[in-house]
């Protein structure tokens, strides 16, 4: 009697053997994707690399990750350690970021509303090489009832998040644009494509306009290239960092 052979299982067993024996090298590489499901799921988070820009730095994130235990040096497992600002890469801001009494009261990244961070979202293109003023906000004609908006600016065209040196000329919200948003829209999540949603010269004042009501969440440094403007299902899940005024987050759009 001949025993049947399950070839997929044999292939899996061979792969496992190569991994365990340490022989899995050049012929097998990780498959790093930006788009999944045949164009249905878009990863709009940036990868954390030493070349990623950091706020007011010429050196980027630099040595943000190090191996503190190595199997090559006799450890039973590889273990890495991170050291970076909570406002690095794709991240959210909590109310305590620019309002000290909110920081003291505990309005941290763990207190952010997941219902705001997840749901239908509109991706819009902002007129290029312009900051987002009240005039620009009015010209976008964002309908009432839209609660989450991702603003794609010239930052994406210039690929600023792929340049190591911080660029203070990035496009963002001016204070009057933030006030117009608060007073004339139902937006509760503001997404932008550089390290701050607020233009550099007016950053503190603009942040305070958005964060004062504790009901609008800024999501910053989104990767919006290669995604058509329109409606999507947005899903952002920040790290639950108790006591931190911001947190790295993984964000995706689903068509």
Short mmCIF file of N, CA and C in Angstrom, two decimals, residues 43-168:
data_model
loop_
_atom_site.label_atom_id
_atom_site.label_comp_id
_atom_site.label_asym_id
_atom_site.label_seq_id
_atom_site.Cartn_x
_atom_site.Cartn_y
_atom_site.Cartn_z
N UNK A 43 -1.41 50.88 2.56
CA UNK A 43 -0.69 51.21 3.79
C UNK A 43 -0.22 52.66 3.67
N UNK A 44 -0.78 53.55 4.49
CA UNK A 44 -0.42 54.97 4.39
C UNK A 44 0.48 55.39 5.56
N UNK A 45 1.18 54.42 6.13
CA UNK A 45 2.17 54.68 7.19
C UNK A 45 3.57 54.61 6.58
N UNK A 46 4.47 55.40 7.12
CA UNK A 46 5.85 55.37 6.64
C UNK A 46 6.66 54.33 7.42
N UNK A 47 7.61 53.73 6.71
CA UNK A 47 8.55 52.83 7.37
C UNK A 47 9.53 53.64 8.22
N UNK A 48 9.88 53.09 9.39
CA UNK A 48 10.87 53.73 10.26
C UNK A 48 12.26 53.29 9.82
N UNK A 49 13.02 54.23 9.29
CA UNK A 49 14.38 53.97 8.84
C UNK A 49 15.30 55.07 9.37
N UNK A 50 16.61 54.85 9.39
CA UNK A 50 17.53 55.90 9.84
C UNK A 50 17.43 57.18 9.00
N UNK A 51 16.98 57.06 7.74
CA UNK A 51 16.91 58.21 6.84
C UNK A 51 15.59 58.97 6.96
N UNK A 52 14.64 58.48 7.77
CA UNK A 52 13.38 59.20 7.93
C UNK A 52 13.64 60.55 8.60
N UNK A 53 12.98 61.63 8.13
CA UNK A 53 13.22 62.94 8.75
C UNK A 53 12.70 62.99 10.18
N UNK A 54 13.36 63.79 11.00
CA UNK A 54 12.95 64.04 12.37
C UNK A 54 12.86 65.55 12.56
N UNK A 55 12.02 65.98 13.47
CA UNK A 55 11.73 67.40 13.65
C UNK A 55 12.99 68.23 13.90
N UNK A 56 13.22 69.21 13.04
CA UNK A 56 14.34 70.14 13.13
C UNK A 56 15.71 69.45 13.21
N UNK A 57 15.84 68.33 12.53
CA UNK A 57 17.11 67.60 12.52
C UNK A 57 17.64 67.47 11.09
N UNK A 58 18.95 67.52 10.95
CA UNK A 58 19.58 67.26 9.66
C UNK A 58 19.97 65.80 9.50
N UNK A 59 19.89 65.06 10.60
CA UNK A 59 20.41 63.69 10.62
C UNK A 59 19.33 62.62 10.52
N UNK A 60 18.06 63.01 10.45
CA UNK A 60 16.99 62.02 10.41
C UNK A 60 16.88 61.28 11.74
N UNK A 61 16.23 60.12 11.70
CA UNK A 61 16.09 59.32 12.92
C UNK A 61 17.42 58.74 13.37
N UNK A 62 18.33 58.56 12.40
CA UNK A 62 19.66 58.04 12.70
C UNK A 62 19.58 56.68 13.41
N UNK A 63 20.27 56.54 14.55
CA UNK A 63 20.34 55.24 15.23
C UNK A 63 19.17 55.06 16.20
N UNK A 64 17.97 54.93 15.63
CA UNK A 64 16.77 54.81 16.46
C UNK A 64 16.51 53.38 16.91
N UNK A 65 17.23 52.43 16.30
CA UNK A 65 16.98 51.00 16.56
C UNK A 65 18.32 50.30 16.74
N UNK A 66 18.42 49.50 17.82
CA UNK A 66 19.65 48.74 18.00
C UNK A 66 19.34 47.36 18.55
N UNK A 67 20.20 46.43 18.21
CA UNK A 67 20.07 45.04 18.65
C UNK A 67 20.75 44.89 20.00
N UNK A 68 19.96 44.69 21.05
CA UNK A 68 20.55 44.58 22.39
C UNK A 68 20.84 43.14 22.80
N UNK A 69 20.28 42.19 22.05
CA UNK A 69 20.61 40.77 22.24
C UNK A 69 20.67 40.13 20.86
N UNK A 70 21.73 39.41 20.59
CA UNK A 70 21.95 38.85 19.26
C UNK A 70 22.22 37.34 19.34
N UNK A 71 21.53 36.57 18.49
CA UNK A 71 21.77 35.14 18.42
C UNK A 71 23.18 34.85 17.92
N UNK A 72 23.71 35.74 17.08
CA UNK A 72 25.07 35.53 16.57
C UNK A 72 26.11 35.66 17.69
N UNK A 73 25.70 36.36 18.76
CA UNK A 73 26.62 36.53 19.90
C UNK A 73 26.28 35.60 21.06
N UNK A 74 25.45 34.60 20.78
CA UNK A 74 25.17 33.59 21.79
C UNK A 74 23.84 33.71 22.50
N UNK A 75 23.05 34.74 22.22
CA UNK A 75 21.74 34.88 22.86
C UNK A 75 20.76 33.87 22.27
N UNK A 76 19.74 33.54 23.05
CA UNK A 76 18.73 32.60 22.57
C UNK A 76 17.80 33.22 21.54
N UNK A 77 17.71 34.56 21.50
CA UNK A 77 16.82 35.25 20.57
C UNK A 77 17.42 36.61 20.21
N UNK A 78 16.99 37.16 19.08
CA UNK A 78 17.33 38.53 18.71
C UNK A 78 16.32 39.48 19.35
N UNK A 79 16.81 40.51 20.01
CA UNK A 79 15.94 41.48 20.68
C UNK A 79 16.42 42.89 20.34
N UNK A 80 15.50 43.72 19.79
CA UNK A 80 15.84 45.09 19.42
C UNK A 80 15.23 46.09 20.40
N UNK A 81 15.84 47.26 20.45
CA UNK A 81 15.36 48.33 21.32
C UNK A 81 15.23 49.60 20.47
N UNK A 82 14.11 50.35 20.70
CA UNK A 82 13.88 51.59 19.98
C UNK A 82 14.10 52.79 20.89
N UNK A 83 14.65 53.86 20.32
CA UNK A 83 14.74 55.13 21.03
C UNK A 83 14.42 56.23 20.03
N UNK A 84 13.24 56.86 20.20
CA UNK A 84 12.81 57.90 19.28
C UNK A 84 11.69 58.70 19.91
N UNK A 85 11.45 59.89 19.36
CA UNK A 85 10.33 60.72 19.81
C UNK A 85 9.01 60.05 19.45
N UNK A 86 7.99 60.27 20.29
CA UNK A 86 6.66 59.71 19.98
C UNK A 86 6.03 60.44 18.80
N UNK A 87 6.66 61.53 18.36
CA UNK A 87 6.17 62.27 17.19
C UNK A 87 7.01 61.97 15.96
N UNK A 88 7.58 60.79 15.91
CA UNK A 88 8.38 60.34 14.77
C UNK A 88 7.50 59.58 13.79
N UNK A 89 7.81 59.74 12.51
CA UNK A 89 7.08 58.99 11.49
C UNK A 89 5.59 59.28 11.54
N UNK A 90 4.80 58.34 11.04
CA UNK A 90 3.35 58.47 11.07
C UNK A 90 2.88 58.37 12.51
N UNK A 91 2.19 59.41 12.98
CA UNK A 91 1.85 59.46 14.41
C UNK A 91 0.61 60.33 14.65
N UNK A 92 0.09 60.23 15.85
CA UNK A 92 -1.03 61.07 16.27
C UNK A 92 -0.56 62.04 17.35
N UNK A 93 -1.29 63.16 17.44
CA UNK A 93 -1.09 64.10 18.53
C UNK A 93 -2.25 63.99 19.50
N UNK A 94 -1.95 63.99 20.79
CA UNK A 94 -2.97 64.03 21.84
C UNK A 94 -3.10 65.48 22.34
N UNK A 95 -4.20 65.82 23.01
CA UNK A 95 -4.42 67.21 23.46
C UNK A 95 -3.29 67.76 24.32
N UNK A 96 -2.59 66.90 25.07
CA UNK A 96 -1.52 67.37 25.94
C UNK A 96 -0.26 67.81 25.21
N UNK A 97 -0.23 67.68 23.89
CA UNK A 97 0.98 68.02 23.14
C UNK A 97 1.31 69.51 23.24
N UNK A 98 0.29 70.36 23.12
CA UNK A 98 0.54 71.81 23.16
C UNK A 98 -0.24 72.53 24.24
N UNK A 99 -1.01 71.79 25.04
CA UNK A 99 -1.79 72.43 26.10
C UNK A 99 -1.43 71.74 27.42
N UNK A 100 -0.69 72.43 28.24
CA UNK A 100 -0.06 71.81 29.41
C UNK A 100 -1.08 71.32 30.43
N UNK A 101 -2.17 72.03 30.63
CA UNK A 101 -3.16 71.57 31.60
C UNK A 101 -3.80 70.25 31.16
N UNK A 102 -3.90 70.05 29.85
CA UNK A 102 -4.40 68.77 29.36
C UNK A 102 -3.37 67.66 29.58
N UNK A 103 -2.10 68.00 29.43
CA UNK A 103 -1.05 67.02 29.71
C UNK A 103 -1.11 66.58 31.17
N UNK A 104 -1.24 67.54 32.08
CA UNK A 104 -1.31 67.23 33.51
C UNK A 104 -2.56 66.43 33.85
N UNK A 105 -3.64 66.67 33.12
CA UNK A 105 -4.90 65.98 33.40
C UNK A 105 -4.96 64.58 32.81
N UNK A 106 -3.96 64.21 32.00
CA UNK A 106 -3.90 62.85 31.48
C UNK A 106 -4.51 62.64 30.11
N UNK A 107 -4.66 63.73 29.33
CA UNK A 107 -5.18 63.57 27.97
C UNK A 107 -4.04 63.15 27.05
N UNK A 108 -3.72 61.84 27.12
CA UNK A 108 -2.58 61.27 26.41
C UNK A 108 -3.04 60.43 25.22
N UNK A 109 -2.11 59.73 24.61
CA UNK A 109 -2.46 58.94 23.43
C UNK A 109 -3.40 57.78 23.77
N UNK A 110 -3.36 57.32 24.99
CA UNK A 110 -4.25 56.24 25.41
C UNK A 110 -5.70 56.70 25.56
N UNK A 111 -5.90 58.02 25.64
CA UNK A 111 -7.25 58.55 25.83
C UNK A 111 -7.94 58.88 24.52
N UNK A 112 -7.27 58.72 23.38
CA UNK A 112 -7.85 59.08 22.10
C UNK A 112 -8.96 58.11 21.69
N UNK A 113 -9.97 58.64 21.05
CA UNK A 113 -11.18 57.88 20.71
C UNK A 113 -10.97 57.05 19.44
N UNK A 114 -11.04 55.74 19.57
CA UNK A 114 -10.87 54.86 18.41
C UNK A 114 -11.99 55.01 17.39
N UNK A 115 -13.16 55.47 17.83
CA UNK A 115 -14.24 55.70 16.87
C UNK A 115 -13.91 56.88 15.95
N UNK A 116 -13.17 57.84 16.45
CA UNK A 116 -12.71 58.94 15.61
C UNK A 116 -11.60 58.49 14.67
N UNK A 117 -10.74 57.62 15.15
CA UNK A 117 -9.58 57.18 14.38
C UNK A 117 -9.91 56.13 13.33
N UNK A 118 -11.13 55.62 13.33
CA UNK A 118 -11.52 54.57 12.40
C UNK A 118 -12.89 54.87 11.82
N UNK A 119 -12.99 54.83 10.48
CA UNK A 119 -14.27 55.07 9.84
C UNK A 119 -14.09 55.70 8.47
N UNK A 120 -15.20 56.10 7.83
CA UNK A 120 -15.12 56.71 6.49
C UNK A 120 -14.27 57.98 6.50
N UNK A 121 -13.44 58.13 5.47
CA UNK A 121 -12.55 59.29 5.39
C UNK A 121 -12.46 59.76 3.95
N UNK A 122 -12.27 61.06 3.81
CA UNK A 122 -12.13 61.69 2.49
C UNK A 122 -10.69 62.12 2.29
N UNK A 123 -10.08 61.68 1.19
CA UNK A 123 -8.74 62.13 0.80
C UNK A 123 -8.91 63.23 -0.24
N UNK A 124 -8.38 64.42 0.06
CA UNK A 124 -8.51 65.56 -0.85
C UNK A 124 -7.14 66.09 -1.24
N UNK A 125 -7.06 66.68 -2.42
CA UNK A 125 -5.85 67.33 -2.89
C UNK A 125 -5.94 68.82 -2.63
N UNK A 126 -4.95 69.34 -1.93
CA UNK A 126 -4.87 70.77 -1.64
C UNK A 126 -4.16 71.45 -2.80
N UNK A 127 -4.60 72.67 -3.19
CA UNK A 127 -3.86 73.41 -4.22
C UNK A 127 -2.36 73.43 -3.90
N UNK A 128 -1.55 73.10 -4.89
CA UNK A 128 -0.13 72.89 -4.66
C UNK A 128 0.62 74.17 -4.28
N UNK A 129 1.65 73.96 -3.47
CA UNK A 129 2.53 75.04 -3.00
C UNK A 129 1.77 76.11 -2.23
N UNK A 130 0.72 75.69 -1.55
CA UNK A 130 -0.03 76.62 -0.70
C UNK A 130 -0.18 76.02 0.69
N UNK A 131 -0.12 76.87 1.69
CA UNK A 131 -0.52 76.44 3.02
C UNK A 131 -2.05 76.42 3.07
N UNK A 132 -2.58 75.74 4.08
CA UNK A 132 -4.03 75.59 4.16
C UNK A 132 -4.58 76.74 5.00
N UNK A 133 -5.04 77.75 4.31
CA UNK A 133 -5.63 78.94 4.92
C UNK A 133 -7.14 78.78 4.97
N UNK A 134 -7.82 79.77 5.55
CA UNK A 134 -9.28 79.77 5.54
C UNK A 134 -9.80 79.79 4.11
N UNK A 135 -9.13 80.56 3.25
CA UNK A 135 -9.55 80.63 1.85
C UNK A 135 -9.43 79.28 1.16
N UNK A 136 -8.32 78.59 1.40
CA UNK A 136 -8.13 77.26 0.80
C UNK A 136 -9.17 76.28 1.34
N UNK A 137 -9.40 76.29 2.64
CA UNK A 137 -10.41 75.41 3.23
C UNK A 137 -11.78 75.62 2.59
N UNK A 138 -12.16 76.87 2.41
CA UNK A 138 -13.46 77.17 1.82
C UNK A 138 -13.53 76.67 0.38
N UNK A 139 -12.41 76.78 -0.35
CA UNK A 139 -12.38 76.37 -1.76
C UNK A 139 -12.49 74.87 -1.95
N UNK A 140 -12.19 74.09 -0.92
CA UNK A 140 -12.23 72.62 -1.03
C UNK A 140 -13.66 72.07 -0.99
N UNK A 141 -14.60 72.87 -0.50
CA UNK A 141 -16.02 72.50 -0.49
C UNK A 141 -16.24 71.13 0.17
N UNK A 142 -15.66 70.94 1.33
CA UNK A 142 -15.84 69.67 2.06
C UNK A 142 -17.24 69.64 2.65
N UNK A 143 -18.04 68.63 2.31
CA UNK A 143 -19.44 68.63 2.76
C UNK A 143 -19.57 68.47 4.27
N UNK A 144 -20.61 69.04 4.82
CA UNK A 144 -20.98 68.78 6.21
C UNK A 144 -21.24 67.29 6.38
N UNK A 145 -20.92 66.78 7.55
CA UNK A 145 -21.10 65.35 7.82
C UNK A 145 -19.85 64.53 7.62
N UNK A 146 -18.88 65.05 6.85
CA UNK A 146 -17.60 64.36 6.67
C UNK A 146 -16.77 64.58 7.93
N UNK A 147 -16.38 63.51 8.59
CA UNK A 147 -15.72 63.61 9.90
C UNK A 147 -14.21 63.38 9.85
N UNK A 148 -13.72 62.78 8.79
CA UNK A 148 -12.29 62.49 8.70
C UNK A 148 -11.80 62.92 7.32
N UNK A 149 -10.77 63.78 7.30
CA UNK A 149 -10.23 64.27 6.03
C UNK A 149 -8.72 64.17 6.05
N UNK A 150 -8.17 63.60 4.98
CA UNK A 150 -6.73 63.52 4.78
C UNK A 150 -6.37 64.53 3.70
N UNK A 151 -5.49 65.47 4.03
CA UNK A 151 -5.13 66.56 3.13
C UNK A 151 -3.79 66.23 2.47
N UNK A 152 -3.83 66.02 1.15
CA UNK A 152 -2.59 65.76 0.41
C UNK A 152 -2.09 67.07 -0.19
N UNK A 153 -0.85 67.40 0.13
CA UNK A 153 -0.28 68.68 -0.28
C UNK A 153 0.94 68.45 -1.17
N UNK A 154 1.64 69.54 -1.46
CA UNK A 154 2.88 69.44 -2.23
C UNK A 154 3.96 68.68 -1.47
N UNK A 155 3.77 68.45 -0.16
CA UNK A 155 4.73 67.64 0.59
C UNK A 155 4.88 66.25 -0.03
N UNK A 156 3.76 65.71 -0.51
CA UNK A 156 3.80 64.39 -1.15
C UNK A 156 4.54 64.47 -2.47
N UNK A 157 4.24 65.50 -3.28
CA UNK A 157 4.92 65.65 -4.58
C UNK A 157 6.43 65.80 -4.40
N UNK A 158 6.82 66.52 -3.36
CA UNK A 158 8.25 66.77 -3.10
C UNK A 158 8.92 65.61 -2.36
N UNK A 159 8.13 64.63 -1.96
CA UNK A 159 8.63 63.45 -1.24
C UNK A 159 9.42 63.85 0.01
N UNK A 160 8.89 64.81 0.75
CA UNK A 160 9.62 65.33 1.91
C UNK A 160 9.84 64.28 2.98
N UNK A 161 8.90 63.33 3.13
CA UNK A 161 9.07 62.29 4.14
C UNK A 161 10.13 61.26 3.76
N UNK A 162 10.65 61.37 2.53
CA UNK A 162 11.71 60.46 2.09
C UNK A 162 13.07 61.16 2.07
N UNK A 163 13.11 62.41 2.59
CA UNK A 163 14.35 63.17 2.65
C UNK A 163 14.80 63.30 4.11
N UNK A 164 16.04 62.96 4.36
CA UNK A 164 16.53 62.86 5.74
C UNK A 164 16.51 64.20 6.47
N UNK A 165 16.87 65.26 5.78
CA UNK A 165 16.95 66.56 6.44
C UNK A 165 15.57 67.20 6.58
N UNK A 166 15.26 67.67 7.77
CA UNK A 166 13.98 68.33 8.03
C UNK A 166 13.84 69.57 7.16
N UNK A 167 12.62 69.77 6.60
CA UNK A 167 12.35 70.89 5.71
C UNK A 167 11.25 71.75 6.32
N UNK A 168 11.61 72.91 6.84
CA UNK A 168 10.64 73.77 7.52
C UNK A 168 9.70 74.48 6.55
#
